[in-house]
PDB file of C-alpha atoms in Angstrom:
ATOM      1  CA  MET K  20      -8.643  50.051 -19.203  1.00  0.00           C
ATOM      2  CA  LYS K  21     -12.673  50.761 -17.253  1.00  0.00           C
ATOM      3  CA  HIS K  22     -13.123  51.954 -13.862  1.00  0.00           C
ATOM      4  CA  ILE K  23     -16.370  52.868 -11.780  1.00  0.00           C
ATOM      5  CA  ILE K  24     -16.663  55.588 -10.053  1.00  0.00           C
ATOM      6  CA  SER K  25     -18.761  56.864  -7.293  1.00  0.00           C
ATOM      7  CA  VAL K  26     -19.803  60.175  -6.473  1.00  0.00           C
ATOM      8  CA  LEU K  27     -22.324  61.215  -3.538  1.00  0.00           C
ATOM      9  CA  VAL K  28     -23.247  64.302  -5.130  1.00  0.00           C
ATOM     10  CA  GLU K  29     -25.914  67.442  -3.126  1.00  0.00           C
ATOM     11  CA  ASN K  30     -29.238  66.431  -4.566  1.00  0.00           C
ATOM     12  CA  LYS K  31     -30.723  69.716  -6.635  1.00  0.00           C
ATOM     13  CA  PHE K  32     -31.390  70.750 -10.136  1.00  0.00           C
ATOM     14  CA  GLY K  33     -28.746  70.229 -12.555  1.00  0.00           C
ATOM     15  CA  VAL K  34     -25.924  68.826 -10.188  1.00  0.00           C
ATOM     16  CA  LEU K  35     -26.431  65.743 -13.255  1.00  0.00           C
ATOM     17  CA  ALA K  36     -25.364  68.397 -16.258  1.00  0.00           C
ATOM     18  CA  ARG K  37     -23.106  69.630 -14.651  1.00  0.00           C
ATOM     19  CA  VAL K  38     -20.864  66.129 -14.024  1.00  0.00           C
ATOM     20  CA  ALA K  39     -22.079  65.368 -17.612  1.00  0.00           C
ATOM     21  CA  GLY K  40     -20.873  68.801 -18.910  1.00  0.00           C
ATOM     22  CA  LEU K  41     -17.033  67.687 -17.429  1.00  0.00           C
ATOM     23  CA  PHE K  42     -16.285  64.652 -19.549  1.00  0.00           C
ATOM     24  CA  SER K  43     -18.485  66.164 -22.432  1.00  0.00           C
ATOM     25  CA  ALA K  44     -16.326  69.596 -21.716  1.00  0.00           C
ATOM     26  CA  ARG K  45     -12.874  67.727 -21.506  1.00  0.00           C
ATOM     27  CA  GLY K  46     -13.171  64.688 -24.029  1.00  0.00           C
ATOM     28  CA  PHE K  47     -14.095  62.094 -21.259  1.00  0.00           C
ATOM     29  CA  ASN K  48     -16.342  58.820 -22.361  1.00  0.00           C
ATOM     30  CA  ILE K  49     -19.230  58.253 -20.517  1.00  0.00           C
ATOM     31  CA  LYS K  50     -20.815  54.104 -20.716  1.00  0.00           C
ATOM     32  CA  SER K  51     -22.293  53.927 -18.436  1.00  0.00           C
ATOM     33  CA  LEU K  52     -24.362  56.887 -15.531  1.00  0.00           C
ATOM     34  CA  SER K  53     -27.233  55.772 -12.996  1.00  0.00           C
ATOM     35  CA  VAL K  54     -28.166  57.498 -10.348  1.00  0.00           C
ATOM     36  CA  GLY K  55     -30.044  57.577  -6.856  1.00  0.00           C
ATOM     37  CA  GLU K  56     -31.330  58.915  -4.271  1.00  0.00           C
ATOM     38  CA  THR K  57     -29.230  57.651  -1.312  1.00  0.00           C
ATOM     39  CA  ILE K  58     -31.066  57.253   2.169  1.00  0.00           C
ATOM     40  CA  ASP K  59     -30.129  60.638   3.261  1.00  0.00           C
ATOM     41  CA  PRO K  60     -32.834  62.528   0.194  1.00  0.00           C
ATOM     42  CA  THR K  61     -30.251  65.719   0.510  1.00  0.00           C
ATOM     43  CA  VAL K  62     -27.928  63.090  -1.073  1.00  0.00           C
ATOM     44  CA  SER K  63     -27.714  61.206  -4.582  1.00  0.00           C
ATOM     45  CA  ARG K  64     -25.019  58.197  -5.790  1.00  0.00           C
ATOM     46  CA  MET K  65     -23.939  58.073  -8.717  1.00  0.00           C
ATOM     47  CA  THR K  66     -21.564  55.317 -10.685  1.00  0.00           C
ATOM     48  CA  ILE K  67     -20.488  56.295 -13.083  1.00  0.00           C
ATOM     49  CA  ILE K  68     -18.183  53.997 -15.993  1.00  0.00           C
ATOM     50  CA  SER K  69     -15.862  55.249 -17.819  1.00  0.00           C
ATOM     51  CA  ALA K  70     -12.282  54.044 -19.452  1.00  0.00           C
ATOM     52  CA  GLY K  71      -8.649  55.781 -19.553  1.00  0.00           C
ATOM     53  CA  ASP K  72      -5.579  55.096 -18.379  1.00  0.00           C
ATOM     54  CA  ASP K  73      -5.450  55.846 -14.993  1.00  0.00           C
ATOM     55  CA  GLN K  74      -3.955  59.486 -15.267  1.00  0.00           C
ATOM     56  CA  ILE K  75      -7.380  60.061 -17.090  1.00  0.00           C
ATOM     57  CA  ILE K  76      -9.345  58.020 -14.653  1.00  0.00           C
ATOM     58  CA  GLU K  77      -7.037  60.809 -11.641  1.00  0.00           C
ATOM     59  CA  GLN K  78      -7.761  63.646 -13.790  1.00  0.00           C
ATOM     60  CA  VAL K  79     -11.811  62.802 -13.900  1.00  0.00           C
ATOM     61  CA  ILE K  80     -11.588  62.337  -9.931  1.00  0.00           C
ATOM     62  CA  LYS K  81     -10.134  66.286  -9.507  1.00  0.00           C
ATOM     63  CA  GLN K  82     -12.172  67.596 -12.159  1.00  0.00           C
ATOM     64  CA  LEU K  83     -14.921  65.644 -10.584  1.00  0.00           C
ATOM     65  CA  ARG K  84     -13.494  67.171  -7.247  1.00  0.00           C
ATOM     66  CA  ARG K  85     -14.570  70.577  -8.078  1.00  0.00           C
ATOM     67  CA  LEU K  86     -17.338  70.705  -9.014  1.00  0.00           C
ATOM     68  CA  VAL K  87     -19.398  72.138  -5.450  1.00  0.00           C
ATOM     69  CA  ASP K  88     -21.927  70.002  -5.343  1.00  0.00           C
ATOM     70  CA  VAL K  89     -20.232  67.247  -5.181  1.00  0.00           C
ATOM     71  CA  ILE K  90     -19.413  65.471  -2.091  1.00  0.00           C
ATOM     72  CA  LYS K  91     -17.520  62.529  -1.817  1.00  0.00           C
ATOM     73  CA  VAL K  92     -15.161  61.714  -5.100  1.00  0.00           C
ATOM     74  CA  THR K  93     -14.328  57.830  -4.895  1.00  0.00           C
ATOM     75  CA  ASP K  94     -12.402  54.977  -7.508  1.00  0.00           C
ATOM     76  CA  LEU K  95     -14.246  51.960  -6.701  1.00  0.00           C
ATOM     77  CA  THR K  96     -12.506  50.037  -9.443  1.00  0.00           C
ATOM     78  CA  GLY K  97      -9.376  48.769  -7.187  1.00  0.00           C
ATOM     79  CA  GLU K  98     -11.877  47.865  -4.072  1.00  0.00           C
ATOM     80  CA  ASP K  99     -13.157  45.173  -3.407  1.00  0.00           C
ATOM     81  CA  TYR K 100     -17.056  46.194  -4.265  1.00  0.00           C
ATOM     82  CA  VAL K 101     -20.778  44.986  -6.151  1.00  0.00           C
ATOM     83  CA  ASP K 102     -22.663  46.440  -8.566  1.00  0.00           C
ATOM     84  CA  ARG K 103     -25.418  44.854 -10.258  1.00  0.00           C
ATOM     85  CA  GLU K 104     -27.559  46.125 -13.612  1.00  0.00           C
ATOM     86  CA  MET K 105     -30.977  45.025 -14.632  1.00  0.00           C
ATOM     87  CA  VAL K 106     -32.199  44.908 -18.295  1.00  0.00           C
ATOM     88  CA  LEU K 107     -35.678  45.013 -19.144  1.00  0.00           C
ATOM     89  CA  ILE K 108     -35.511  42.199 -22.734  1.00  0.00           C
ATOM     90  CA  LYS K 109     -38.451  42.000 -25.022  1.00  0.00           C
ATOM     91  CA  VAL K 110     -37.703  38.419 -27.265  1.00  0.00           C
ATOM     92  CA  ASN K 111     -39.764  36.786 -29.640  1.00  0.00           C
ATOM     93  CA  ALA K 112     -41.073  33.471 -28.365  1.00  0.00           C
ATOM     94  CA  GLU K 113     -43.066  31.976 -30.419  1.00  0.00           C
ATOM     95  CA  PRO K 114     -45.291  28.759 -29.357  1.00  0.00           C
ATOM     96  CA  LYS K 115     -42.387  26.056 -30.339  1.00  0.00           C
ATOM     97  CA  VAL K 116     -39.584  27.943 -28.789  1.00  0.00           C
ATOM     98  CA  ARG K 117     -41.445  28.416 -25.373  1.00  0.00           C
ATOM     99  CA  SER K 118     -39.633  26.288 -23.917  1.00  0.00           C
ATOM    100  CA  GLU K 119     -36.386  26.314 -24.666  1.00  0.00           C
ATOM    101  CA  LEU K 120     -36.756  30.070 -23.956  1.00  0.00           C
ATOM    102  CA  MET K 121     -38.160  29.352 -20.064  1.00  0.00           C
ATOM    103  CA  GLN K 122     -34.830  26.582 -19.468  1.00  0.00           C
ATOM    104  CA  ILE K 123     -32.311  29.882 -20.014  1.00  0.00           C
ATOM    105  CA  ILE K 124     -34.524  32.417 -17.873  1.00  0.00           C
ATOM    106  CA  ASP K 125     -34.206  29.599 -15.002  1.00  0.00           C
ATOM    107  CA  ILE K 126     -30.976  28.875 -15.231  1.00  0.00           C
ATOM    108  CA  PHE K 127     -30.003  32.850 -14.880  1.00  0.00           C
ATOM    109  CA  ARG K 128     -32.715  32.531 -12.103  1.00  0.00           C
ATOM    110  CA  THR K 129     -34.098  35.963 -14.140  1.00  0.00           C
ATOM    111  CA  LYS K 130     -38.347  36.043 -14.268  1.00  0.00           C
ATOM    112  CA  ILE K 131     -40.632  36.832 -16.773  1.00  0.00           C
ATOM    113  CA  ILE K 132     -42.801  39.306 -16.303  1.00  0.00           C
ATOM    114  CA  ASP K 133     -44.733  40.022 -19.580  1.00  0.00           C
ATOM    115  CA  VAL K 134     -46.848  37.441 -21.752  1.00  0.00           C
ATOM    116  CA  ALA K 135     -47.972  38.698 -25.199  1.00  0.00           C
ATOM    117  CA  PRO K 136     -48.791  35.506 -27.040  1.00  0.00           C
ATOM    118  CA  ARG K 137     -45.763  35.943 -29.453  1.00  0.00           C
ATOM    119  CA  SER K 138     -43.078  37.763 -26.775  1.00  0.00           C
ATOM    120  CA  PHE K 139     -41.906  38.501 -23.797  1.00  0.00           C
ATOM    121  CA  ILE K 140     -40.578  40.547 -21.318  1.00  0.00           C
ATOM    122  CA  VAL K 141     -37.918  39.232 -18.757  1.00  0.00           C
ATOM    123  CA  GLU K 142     -36.365  40.817 -16.266  1.00  0.00           C
ATOM    124  CA  ALA K 143     -32.531  39.894 -15.057  1.00  0.00           C
ATOM    125  CA  THR K 144     -30.169  41.812 -12.235  1.00  0.00           C
ATOM    126  CA  GLY K 145     -26.334  40.855 -12.019  1.00  0.00           C
ATOM    127  CA  ASP K 146     -23.140  42.026 -12.952  1.00  0.00           C
ATOM    128  CA  ASN K 147     -22.225  43.278 -16.626  1.00  0.00           C
ATOM    129  CA  ASP K 148     -21.197  39.836 -16.967  1.00  0.00           C
ATOM    130  CA  LYS K 149     -24.060  37.546 -16.481  1.00  0.00           C
ATOM    131  CA  ILE K 150     -26.212  40.672 -18.366  1.00  0.00           C
ATOM    132  CA  ASN K 151     -24.058  40.893 -21.513  1.00  0.00           C
ATOM    133  CA  ALA K 152     -24.230  35.926 -21.241  1.00  0.00           C
ATOM    134  CA  LEU K 153     -27.699  36.508 -20.996  1.00  0.00           C
ATOM    135  CA  ILE K 154     -28.871  39.027 -24.198  1.00  0.00           C
ATOM    136  CA  ASP K 155     -26.139  36.943 -25.929  1.00  0.00           C
ATOM    137  CA  LEU K 156     -28.367  33.688 -25.624  1.00  0.00           C
ATOM    138  CA  LEU K 157     -31.698  35.008 -25.730  1.00  0.00           C
ATOM    139  CA  ARG K 158     -30.358  36.899 -29.189  1.00  0.00           C
ATOM    140  CA  PRO K 159     -30.798  34.058 -31.716  1.00  0.00           C
ATOM    141  CA  PHE K 160     -34.341  33.765 -30.334  1.00  0.00           C
ATOM    142  CA  GLY K 161     -35.263  37.472 -31.557  1.00  0.00           C
ATOM    143  CA  ILE K 162     -35.036  40.100 -29.563  1.00  0.00           C
ATOM    144  CA  LYS K 163     -37.009  43.648 -29.971  1.00  0.00           C
ATOM    145  CA  GLU K 164     -36.295  45.560 -27.653  1.00  0.00           C
ATOM    146  CA  ILE K 165     -33.638  45.690 -24.160  1.00  0.00           C
ATOM    147  CA  ALA K 166     -33.395  48.594 -21.559  1.00  0.00           C
ATOM    148  CA  ARG K 167     -30.882  48.106 -19.614  1.00  0.00           C
ATOM    149  CA  THR K 168     -30.121  50.896 -16.028  1.00  0.00           C
ATOM    150  CA  GLY K 169     -27.032  51.165 -16.119  1.00  0.00           C
ATOM    151  CA  CYS K 170     -23.892  49.792 -13.080  1.00  0.00           C
ATOM    152  CA  VAL K 171     -24.828  50.904  -9.814  1.00  0.00           C
ATOM    153  CA  ALA K 172     -21.873  49.654  -7.211  1.00  0.00           C
ATOM    154  CA  MET K 173     -21.342  50.074  -4.020  1.00  0.00           C
ATOM    155  CA  SER K 174     -18.119  48.899  -1.668  1.00  0.00           C
ATOM    156  CA  ARG K 175     -18.102  45.549   0.408  1.00  0.00           C
ATOM    157  CA  GLY K 176     -17.458  46.189   4.386  1.00  0.00           C
ATOM    158  CA  SER K 177     -18.480  47.580   6.833  1.00  0.00           C
ATOM    159  CA  LYS K 178     -17.435  51.057   5.823  1.00  0.00           C
ATOM    160  CA  SER K 179     -20.104  53.676   4.922  1.00  0.00           C
ATOM    161  CA  LYS K 180     -19.450  56.753   1.902  1.00  0.00           C
ATOM    162  CA  LYS K 181     -23.437  58.224   3.958  1.00  0.00           C
TER     163      LYS K 181
END
């Protein structure tokens, strides 16, 4: 089962390596990892997507909480949360298929951020299902490159984690 884990950490050199090392040393797979500074520049938020049964994820969370630079660990999977991912997709855009491509891009409320004689770069933001659906529809046109940010997530409501 997929779990989304939000981790607040000290914004220091080497913290990311220690967290990633914890996963690798114990054989836990990271499907996605994104890190960014919070409103407090001394604190960063990591959003980690990992797969495993509840017992494995509980073990991961306990191990994370033991790391010195970790401030708070939350498994968002059982909570009400919002998640998003951004993707850049370079897709073949021969003149004869451009209008069809633009219809797909409009339907997904994405935008073209670069136009070349034979390709577009499309920027999309959304949850994992939306991003995967867009990629599936663009694939027949010929995707040249993809760059994905990984998931960022936050619990809903007025509770503030920092």
